[in-house]
PDB file of C-alpha atoms in Angstrom:
ATOM      1  CA  UNK A   1     -10.246  14.985   2.400  1.00  0.00           C
ATOM      2  CA  UNK A   2     -10.862  14.516   5.928  1.00  0.00           C
ATOM      3  CA  UNK A   3      -8.213  13.656   9.179  1.00  0.00           C
ATOM      4  CA  UNK A   4      -8.323  11.155  10.768  1.00  0.00           C
ATOM      5  CA  UNK A   5     -10.810  11.325  14.270  1.00  0.00           C
ATOM      6  CA  UNK A   6      -9.225  11.428  17.602  1.00  0.00           C
ATOM      7  CA  UNK A   7      -7.959   7.420  18.863  1.00  0.00           C
ATOM      8  CA  UNK A   8     -11.218   5.677  20.445  1.00  0.00           C
ATOM      9  CA  UNK A   9     -10.952   5.362  24.995  1.00  0.00           C
ATOM     10  CA  UNK A  10     -10.674   2.199  24.167  1.00  0.00           C
ATOM     11  CA  UNK A  11      -8.098   1.320  21.857  1.00  0.00           C
ATOM     12  CA  UNK A  12      -6.110  -1.518  22.551  1.00  0.00           C
ATOM     13  CA  UNK A  13      -4.073  -1.892  25.779  1.00  0.00           C
ATOM     14  CA  UNK A  14       0.097  -2.506  25.506  1.00  0.00           C
ATOM     15  CA  UNK A  15       0.884  -4.792  24.357  1.00  0.00           C
ATOM     16  CA  UNK A  16      -1.930  -6.523  22.605  1.00  0.00           C
ATOM     17  CA  UNK A  17      -2.311  -7.008  18.595  1.00  0.00           C
ATOM     18  CA  UNK A  18      -2.374  -3.899  16.406  1.00  0.00           C
ATOM     19  CA  UNK A  19      -5.154  -2.540  15.669  1.00  0.00           C
ATOM     20  CA  UNK A  20      -6.560  -3.125  12.330  1.00  0.00           C
ATOM     21  CA  UNK A  21      -6.016   0.726  10.296  1.00  0.00           C
ATOM     22  CA  UNK A  22      -9.101   1.361   8.719  1.00  0.00           C
ATOM     23  CA  UNK A  23      -9.469   4.077   5.633  1.00  0.00           C
ATOM     24  CA  UNK A  24     -13.023   4.926   5.086  1.00  0.00           C
ATOM     25  CA  UNK A  25     -13.817   6.663   1.364  1.00  0.00           C
ATOM     26  CA  UNK A  26     -17.740   6.973   0.656  1.00  0.00           C
ATOM     27  CA  UNK A  27     -18.532  10.517  -1.221  1.00  0.00           C
ATOM     28  CA  UNK A  28     -21.653  11.160   1.656  1.00  0.00           C
ATOM     29  CA  UNK A  29     -20.120  12.796   4.670  1.00  0.00           C
ATOM     30  CA  UNK A  30     -22.514  11.903   7.107  1.00  0.00           C
ATOM     31  CA  UNK A  31     -22.511   7.728   5.850  1.00  0.00           C
ATOM     32  CA  UNK A  32     -18.588   8.765   6.564  1.00  0.00           C
ATOM     33  CA  UNK A  33     -18.699  10.116  10.226  1.00  0.00           C
ATOM     34  CA  UNK A  34     -21.742   7.628  10.761  1.00  0.00           C
ATOM     35  CA  UNK A  35     -18.497   4.379   9.802  1.00  0.00           C
ATOM     36  CA  UNK A  36     -16.080   6.290  11.471  1.00  0.00           C
ATOM     37  CA  UNK A  37     -18.201   6.485  14.676  1.00  0.00           C
ATOM     38  CA  UNK A  38     -18.722   2.503  14.490  1.00  0.00           C
ATOM     39  CA  UNK A  39     -15.405   1.473  13.188  1.00  0.00           C
ATOM     40  CA  UNK A  40     -13.759   3.673  16.585  1.00  0.00           C
ATOM     41  CA  UNK A  41     -15.775   2.183  18.581  1.00  0.00           C
ATOM     42  CA  UNK A  42     -14.177  -1.065  18.404  1.00  0.00           C
ATOM     43  CA  UNK A  43     -11.339  -2.058  20.466  1.00  0.00           C
ATOM     44  CA  UNK A  44      -8.886  -3.496  17.869  1.00  0.00           C
ATOM     45  CA  UNK A  45      -9.667  -1.121  15.604  1.00  0.00           C
ATOM     46  CA  UNK A  46      -8.593   2.634  14.584  1.00  0.00           C
ATOM     47  CA  UNK A  47      -9.850   4.540  12.012  1.00  0.00           C
ATOM     48  CA  UNK A  48      -6.609   5.617  10.235  1.00  0.00           C
ATOM     49  CA  UNK A  49      -8.655   8.312   7.716  1.00  0.00           C
ATOM     50  CA  UNK A  50     -11.514   9.486   5.411  1.00  0.00           C
ATOM     51  CA  UNK A  51     -11.718   9.663   1.752  1.00  0.00           C
ATOM     52  CA  UNK A  52     -14.559  11.549  -0.226  1.00  0.00           C
ATOM     53  CA  UNK A  53     -13.589  10.655  -3.757  1.00  0.00           C
ATOM     54  CA  UNK A  54     -10.985   7.812  -4.910  1.00  0.00           C
ATOM     55  CA  UNK A  55      -8.494   9.346  -5.794  1.00  0.00           C
ATOM     56  CA  UNK A  56      -7.835  10.470  -2.045  1.00  0.00           C
ATOM     57  CA  UNK A  57      -9.115   6.894  -1.481  1.00  0.00           C
ATOM     58  CA  UNK A  58      -5.308   5.730  -3.164  1.00  0.00           C
ATOM     59  CA  UNK A  59      -3.725   8.362  -2.169  1.00  0.00           C
ATOM     60  CA  UNK A  60      -4.182   7.904   1.460  1.00  0.00           C
ATOM     61  CA  UNK A  61      -4.207   4.299   1.931  1.00  0.00           C
ATOM     62  CA  UNK A  62      -0.649   5.257   0.726  1.00  0.00           C
ATOM     63  CA  UNK A  63      -0.211   8.550   3.489  1.00  0.00           C
ATOM     64  CA  UNK A  64      -2.475   7.392   6.512  1.00  0.00           C
ATOM     65  CA  UNK A  65      -1.012   3.069   5.566  1.00  0.00           C
ATOM     66  CA  UNK A  66      -4.340   1.728   6.363  1.00  0.00           C
ATOM     67  CA  UNK A  67      -4.034  -1.928   6.928  1.00  0.00           C
ATOM     68  CA  UNK A  68      -7.549  -1.895   5.082  1.00  0.00           C
ATOM     69  CA  UNK A  69     -10.409   0.744   2.537  1.00  0.00           C
ATOM     70  CA  UNK A  70     -13.672   0.329   2.975  1.00  0.00           C
ATOM     71  CA  UNK A  71     -14.413   1.616  -0.691  1.00  0.00           C
ATOM     72  CA  UNK A  72     -17.629   3.131  -1.684  1.00  0.00           C
ATOM     73  CA  UNK A  73     -18.053   1.536  -5.684  1.00  0.00           C
ATOM     74  CA  UNK A  74     -20.148   4.319  -6.381  1.00  0.00           C
ATOM     75  CA  UNK A  75     -17.962   8.085  -5.683  1.00  0.00           C
ATOM     76  CA  UNK A  76     -16.885  11.101  -7.637  1.00  0.00           C
ATOM     77  CA  UNK A  77     -13.419  11.741  -9.475  1.00  0.00           C
ATOM     78  CA  UNK A  78     -12.493   8.328  -9.664  1.00  0.00           C
ATOM     79  CA  UNK A  79     -15.161   5.805  -8.575  1.00  0.00           C
ATOM     80  CA  UNK A  80     -14.396   2.548  -6.770  1.00  0.00           C
ATOM     81  CA  UNK A  81     -13.652   0.374  -8.878  1.00  0.00           C
ATOM     82  CA  UNK A  82     -11.108   2.388 -10.340  1.00  0.00           C
ATOM     83  CA  UNK A  83      -9.202   3.437  -7.296  1.00  0.00           C
ATOM     84  CA  UNK A  84      -9.335  -0.633  -6.247  1.00  0.00           C
ATOM     85  CA  UNK A  85      -7.553  -1.158  -9.199  1.00  0.00           C
ATOM     86  CA  UNK A  86      -5.036   1.593  -8.598  1.00  0.00           C
ATOM     87  CA  UNK A  87      -4.488   0.536  -5.467  1.00  0.00           C
ATOM     88  CA  UNK A  88      -3.894  -3.786  -6.154  1.00  0.00           C
ATOM     89  CA  UNK A  89      -1.444  -2.501  -8.964  1.00  0.00           C
ATOM     90  CA  UNK A  90       0.953  -0.368  -6.048  1.00  0.00           C
ATOM     91  CA  UNK A  91       3.460  -2.468  -5.170  1.00  0.00           C
ATOM     92  CA  UNK A  92       4.312  -0.062  -2.446  1.00  0.00           C
ATOM     93  CA  UNK A  93      -0.072  -1.360  -1.303  1.00  0.00           C
ATOM     94  CA  UNK A  94       0.487  -5.114  -1.786  1.00  0.00           C
ATOM     95  CA  UNK A  95      -1.119  -5.451   1.679  1.00  0.00           C
ATOM     96  CA  UNK A  96      -3.295  -3.134   1.755  1.00  0.00           C
ATOM     97  CA  UNK A  97      -7.063  -5.048   1.222  1.00  0.00           C
ATOM     98  CA  UNK A  98     -10.461  -3.367   0.257  1.00  0.00           C
ATOM     99  CA  UNK A  99     -14.094  -4.416   0.828  1.00  0.00           C
ATOM    100  CA  UNK A 100     -15.869  -2.488  -1.278  1.00  0.00           C
ATOM    101  CA  UNK A 101     -19.789  -0.617  -0.245  1.00  0.00           C
ATOM    102  CA  UNK A 102     -22.772  -1.794  -2.694  1.00  0.00           C
ATOM    103  CA  UNK A 103     -26.873  -0.207  -2.688  1.00  0.00           C
ATOM    104  CA  UNK A 104     -27.746  -3.566  -3.815  1.00  0.00           C
ATOM    105  CA  UNK A 105     -26.657  -6.964  -3.834  1.00  0.00           C
ATOM    106  CA  UNK A 106     -26.983  -7.317  -6.822  1.00  0.00           C
ATOM    107  CA  UNK A 107     -25.372  -4.810  -8.503  1.00  0.00           C
ATOM    108  CA  UNK A 108     -23.812  -6.190 -11.135  1.00  0.00           C
ATOM    109  CA  UNK A 109     -20.424  -3.769 -10.044  1.00  0.00           C
ATOM    110  CA  UNK A 110     -18.997  -6.314  -7.305  1.00  0.00           C
ATOM    111  CA  UNK A 111     -17.634  -8.340  -9.882  1.00  0.00           C
ATOM    112  CA  UNK A 112     -15.883  -5.581 -11.529  1.00  0.00           C
ATOM    113  CA  UNK A 113     -14.698  -5.067  -7.330  1.00  0.00           C
ATOM    114  CA  UNK A 114     -13.291  -8.299  -7.278  1.00  0.00           C
ATOM    115  CA  UNK A 115     -11.953  -8.682 -10.595  1.00  0.00           C
ATOM    116  CA  UNK A 116     -10.080  -4.925  -9.764  1.00  0.00           C
ATOM    117  CA  UNK A 117      -9.044  -6.997  -6.108  1.00  0.00           C
ATOM    118  CA  UNK A 118     -11.430  -6.077  -3.010  1.00  0.00           C
ATOM    119  CA  UNK A 119     -11.300  -8.710  -0.798  1.00  0.00           C
ATOM    120  CA  UNK A 120     -15.528  -8.765  -0.467  1.00  0.00           C
ATOM    121  CA  UNK A 121     -18.473  -6.804  -0.932  1.00  0.00           C
ATOM    122  CA  UNK A 122     -20.939  -5.949   2.044  1.00  0.00           C
ATOM    123  CA  UNK A 123     -24.686  -4.166   1.421  1.00  0.00           C
ATOM    124  CA  UNK A 124     -24.483  -0.137   3.135  1.00  0.00           C
ATOM    125  CA  UNK A 125     -27.928  -1.211   5.218  1.00  0.00           C
ATOM    126  CA  UNK A 126     -26.005  -3.710   6.899  1.00  0.00           C
ATOM    127  CA  UNK A 127     -26.123  -4.136  11.057  1.00  0.00           C
ATOM    128  CA  UNK A 128     -22.928  -2.100  12.750  1.00  0.00           C
ATOM    129  CA  UNK A 129     -22.078  -5.755  14.380  1.00  0.00           C
ATOM    130  CA  UNK A 130     -21.449  -7.348  11.285  1.00  0.00           C
ATOM    131  CA  UNK A 131     -19.486  -4.189   9.862  1.00  0.00           C
ATOM    132  CA  UNK A 132     -16.979  -4.991  12.086  1.00  0.00           C
ATOM    133  CA  UNK A 133     -16.732  -8.769  11.516  1.00  0.00           C
ATOM    134  CA  UNK A 134     -16.556  -8.368   8.154  1.00  0.00           C
ATOM    135  CA  UNK A 135     -13.506  -5.568   8.688  1.00  0.00           C
ATOM    136  CA  UNK A 136     -11.823  -8.089  10.411  1.00  0.00           C
ATOM    137  CA  UNK A 137     -12.958 -11.311   8.208  1.00  0.00           C
ATOM    138  CA  UNK A 138     -11.081  -9.280   5.160  1.00  0.00           C
ATOM    139  CA  UNK A 139      -8.038  -8.034   7.383  1.00  0.00           C
ATOM    140  CA  UNK A 140      -7.338 -11.488   8.474  1.00  0.00           C
ATOM    141  CA  UNK A 141      -7.050 -12.373   4.692  1.00  0.00           C
ATOM    142  CA  UNK A 142     -10.094 -14.517   4.665  1.00  0.00           C
ATOM    143  CA  UNK A 143     -12.237 -13.309   1.594  1.00  0.00           C
ATOM    144  CA  UNK A 144     -16.235 -12.410   2.093  1.00  0.00           C
ATOM    145  CA  UNK A 145     -18.095 -13.616  -0.399  1.00  0.00           C
ATOM    146  CA  UNK A 146     -21.327 -15.269   0.721  1.00  0.00           C
ATOM    147  CA  UNK A 147     -22.396 -18.786  -0.735  1.00  0.00           C
ATOM    148  CA  UNK A 148     -25.794 -17.336  -1.836  1.00  0.00           C
ATOM    149  CA  UNK A 149     -26.915 -14.149  -3.468  1.00  0.00           C
ATOM    150  CA  UNK A 150     -22.970 -13.513  -4.312  1.00  0.00           C
ATOM    151  CA  UNK A 151     -21.965 -16.704  -5.767  1.00  0.00           C
ATOM    152  CA  UNK A 152     -25.222 -16.562  -8.604  1.00  0.00           C
ATOM    153  CA  UNK A 153     -24.069 -13.282  -9.012  1.00  0.00           C
ATOM    154  CA  UNK A 154     -20.832 -13.524 -10.127  1.00  0.00           C
ATOM    155  CA  UNK A 155     -21.923 -17.246 -12.488  1.00  0.00           C
ATOM    156  CA  UNK A 156     -24.243 -14.612 -13.866  1.00  0.00           C
ATOM    157  CA  UNK A 157     -21.491 -11.740 -14.607  1.00  0.00           C
ATOM    158  CA  UNK A 158     -19.199 -14.372 -15.633  1.00  0.00           C
ATOM    159  CA  UNK A 159     -20.838 -15.719 -18.902  1.00  0.00           C
ATOM    160  CA  UNK A 160     -20.653 -12.558 -20.321  1.00  0.00           C
ATOM    161  CA  UNK A 161     -17.577 -13.008 -23.256  1.00  0.00           C
ATOM    162  CA  UNK A 162     -15.141 -11.125 -21.541  1.00  0.00           C
ATOM    163  CA  UNK A 163     -11.470 -11.162 -21.974  1.00  0.00           C
ATOM    164  CA  UNK A 164      -9.667 -12.308 -18.550  1.00  0.00           C
ATOM    165  CA  UNK A 165      -8.609  -8.285 -16.886  1.00  0.00           C
ATOM    166  CA  UNK A 166      -4.946  -7.943 -16.136  1.00  0.00           C
ATOM    167  CA  UNK A 167      -4.103  -9.959 -12.573  1.00  0.00           C
ATOM    168  CA  UNK A 168      -7.138 -12.516 -12.700  1.00  0.00           C
ATOM    169  CA  UNK A 169      -5.685 -15.948 -13.132  1.00  0.00           C
ATOM    170  CA  UNK A 170      -6.028 -17.764 -16.558  1.00  0.00           C
ATOM    171  CA  UNK A 171      -8.449 -20.780 -15.803  1.00  0.00           C
ATOM    172  CA  UNK A 172      -5.881 -23.250 -17.909  1.00  0.00           C
ATOM    173  CA  UNK A 173      -4.087 -22.843 -14.935  1.00  0.00           C
ATOM    174  CA  UNK A 174      -6.053 -24.685 -13.375  1.00  0.00           C
ATOM    175  CA  UNK A 175      -5.285 -27.954 -13.871  1.00  0.00           C
ATOM    176  CA  UNK A 176      -1.518 -27.508 -12.227  1.00  0.00           C
ATOM    177  CA  UNK A 177      -4.024 -28.276  -9.679  1.00  0.00           C
ATOM    178  CA  UNK A 178      -4.221 -31.667  -7.343  1.00  0.00           C
ATOM    179  CA  UNK A 179      -7.809 -33.134  -6.819  1.00  0.00           C
ATOM    180  CA  UNK A 180      -7.200 -32.170  -3.575  1.00  0.00           C
ATOM    181  CA  UNK A 181      -6.247 -28.615  -4.586  1.00  0.00           C
ATOM    182  CA  UNK A 182      -9.716 -28.911  -6.880  1.00  0.00           C
ATOM    183  CA  UNK A 183     -11.690 -29.303  -4.069  1.00  0.00           C
ATOM    184  CA  UNK A 184     -10.751 -26.829  -1.971  1.00  0.00           C
ATOM    185  CA  UNK A 185     -11.528 -24.516  -5.025  1.00  0.00           C
ATOM    186  CA  UNK A 186     -14.746 -25.153  -4.975  1.00  0.00           C
ATOM    187  CA  UNK A 187     -15.187 -24.992  -1.661  1.00  0.00           C
ATOM    188  CA  UNK A 188     -13.478 -21.452  -1.238  1.00  0.00           C
ATOM    189  CA  UNK A 189     -16.302 -20.490  -4.331  1.00  0.00           C
ATOM    190  CA  UNK A 190     -18.889 -21.124  -2.829  1.00  0.00           C
ATOM    191  CA  UNK A 191     -17.847 -19.067   0.125  1.00  0.00           C
ATOM    192  CA  UNK A 192     -16.691 -21.020   2.513  1.00  0.00           C
ATOM    193  CA  UNK A 193     -13.712 -20.454   5.130  1.00  0.00           C
ATOM    194  CA  UNK A 194     -11.750 -22.858   5.861  1.00  0.00           C
ATOM    195  CA  UNK A 195     -13.089 -24.184   9.324  1.00  0.00           C
ATOM    196  CA  UNK A 196     -15.788 -24.971   6.697  1.00  0.00           C
ATOM    197  CA  UNK A 197     -13.931 -26.181   4.041  1.00  0.00           C
ATOM    198  CA  UNK A 198     -12.121 -28.392   6.420  1.00  0.00           C
ATOM    199  CA  UNK A 199     -14.861 -30.017   7.868  1.00  0.00           C
ATOM    200  CA  UNK A 200     -16.209 -30.912   4.686  1.00  0.00           C
ATOM    201  CA  UNK A 201     -13.825 -32.229   3.698  1.00  0.00           C
ATOM    202  CA  UNK A 202     -12.536 -34.116   6.584  1.00  0.00           C
ATOM    203  CA  UNK A 203      -9.443 -32.167   6.609  1.00  0.00           C
ATOM    204  CA  UNK A 204      -7.708 -30.045   9.485  1.00  0.00           C
ATOM    205  CA  UNK A 205      -8.048 -26.190   8.877  1.00  0.00           C
ATOM    206  CA  UNK A 206      -4.640 -26.341   9.054  1.00  0.00           C
ATOM    207  CA  UNK A 207      -4.278 -28.982   6.071  1.00  0.00           C
ATOM    208  CA  UNK A 208      -7.378 -26.369   5.086  1.00  0.00           C
ATOM    209  CA  UNK A 209      -4.937 -23.353   4.665  1.00  0.00           C
ATOM    210  CA  UNK A 210      -2.206 -24.910   3.173  1.00  0.00           C
ATOM    211  CA  UNK A 211      -4.430 -26.003   0.238  1.00  0.00           C
ATOM    212  CA  UNK A 212      -5.444 -22.631   0.147  1.00  0.00           C
ATOM    213  CA  UNK A 213      -1.534 -21.024   0.601  1.00  0.00           C
ATOM    214  CA  UNK A 214      -0.624 -23.225  -2.684  1.00  0.00           C
ATOM    215  CA  UNK A 215      -3.527 -22.526  -4.877  1.00  0.00           C
ATOM    216  CA  UNK A 216      -3.209 -19.267  -4.456  1.00  0.00           C
ATOM    217  CA  UNK A 217       0.559 -19.332  -5.317  1.00  0.00           C
ATOM    218  CA  UNK A 218      -0.298 -22.125  -8.300  1.00  0.00           C
ATOM    219  CA  UNK A 219      -2.187 -19.394  -9.363  1.00  0.00           C
ATOM    220  CA  UNK A 220      -0.798 -16.166  -8.942  1.00  0.00           C
ATOM    221  CA  UNK A 221      -3.805 -14.921  -7.039  1.00  0.00           C
ATOM    222  CA  UNK A 222      -3.776 -11.736  -5.297  1.00  0.00           C
ATOM    223  CA  UNK A 223      -6.304 -12.993  -2.492  1.00  0.00           C
ATOM    224  CA  UNK A 224      -9.199 -15.771  -2.347  1.00  0.00           C
ATOM    225  CA  UNK A 225     -11.614 -13.644  -3.914  1.00  0.00           C
ATOM    226  CA  UNK A 226      -9.609 -13.569  -7.244  1.00  0.00           C
ATOM    227  CA  UNK A 227     -10.098 -17.588  -6.454  1.00  0.00           C
ATOM    228  CA  UNK A 228     -13.767 -17.220  -6.931  1.00  0.00           C
ATOM    229  CA  UNK A 229     -12.897 -15.548  -9.938  1.00  0.00           C
ATOM    230  CA  UNK A 230     -10.505 -18.463 -11.701  1.00  0.00           C
ATOM    231  CA  UNK A 231     -13.477 -20.969 -10.191  1.00  0.00           C
ATOM    232  CA  UNK A 232     -16.141 -19.373 -11.849  1.00  0.00           C
ATOM    233  CA  UNK A 233     -14.425 -18.525 -15.159  1.00  0.00           C
ATOM    234  CA  UNK A 234     -12.623 -21.964 -15.148  1.00  0.00           C
ATOM    235  CA  UNK A 235     -15.900 -24.085 -15.273  1.00  0.00           C
ATOM    236  CA  UNK A 236     -15.020 -25.342 -12.356  1.00  0.00           C
ATOM    237  CA  UNK A 237     -17.609 -23.516 -10.287  1.00  0.00           C
ATOM    238  CA  UNK A 238     -21.356 -23.088 -11.829  1.00  0.00           C
ATOM    239  CA  UNK A 239     -24.702 -22.312 -10.730  1.00  0.00           C
ATOM    240  CA  UNK A 240     -25.601 -25.983 -11.716  1.00  0.00           C
ATOM    241  CA  UNK A 241     -22.815 -26.975  -9.404  1.00  0.00           C
ATOM    242  CA  UNK A 242     -23.867 -25.167  -6.171  1.00  0.00           C
ATOM    243  CA  UNK A 243     -24.981 -27.958  -4.441  1.00  0.00           C
ATOM    244  CA  UNK A 244     -23.000 -30.864  -5.150  1.00  0.00           C
ATOM    245  CA  UNK A 245     -20.705 -32.755  -3.133  1.00  0.00           C
ATOM    246  CA  UNK A 246     -16.706 -31.827  -3.962  1.00  0.00           C
TER     247      UNK A 246
END
């Protein structure tokens, strides 16, 4: 378990928004170090700890008061999926977001991680600026789910017969949604953010944000990623309807 590095010289100025407290979890020391240097270079982020195992990640998420965990899927002792599940199930860590790292965007463990409570995923060979943007996106409460490969991956895996895991909204709950809410959910499941969904439906971003909040409340969803899972498991969104208008 590595101590957090010293604050970067470009730390946020007094009066500015509090920096995002980032915990890095990866079993490769060089990868962690590279990510730590990158994240520490951002004025709006602080690295508050580094973990080499999933178990360490769960412990540090609590003790370091992290806002977001960048979590590798494949780690010793406790893998990233189980670590994500434990963080999501811990009431004391209710505000902690998890951004999962994977080597390939075809890794079917991605869906497992989303079901466990991750708010999105990123491939390890992504560009540095994209990693920082991903951290900001997830920390702001958005899910990081691209409408292309991610949608196909989720759709393929969710067609497999399997009982819905605990914490994932039951498909039957979609009956409680209004027609407009179903339209919004469809766009969220396709990977659109609030602004994009608002433009598609001719709504204001604030109205769309309100719809998303209400949908999450009705479905008991922890975040947007779980809304995506619910939309696919219910059949609201399928591989053959991705290009249809809501």
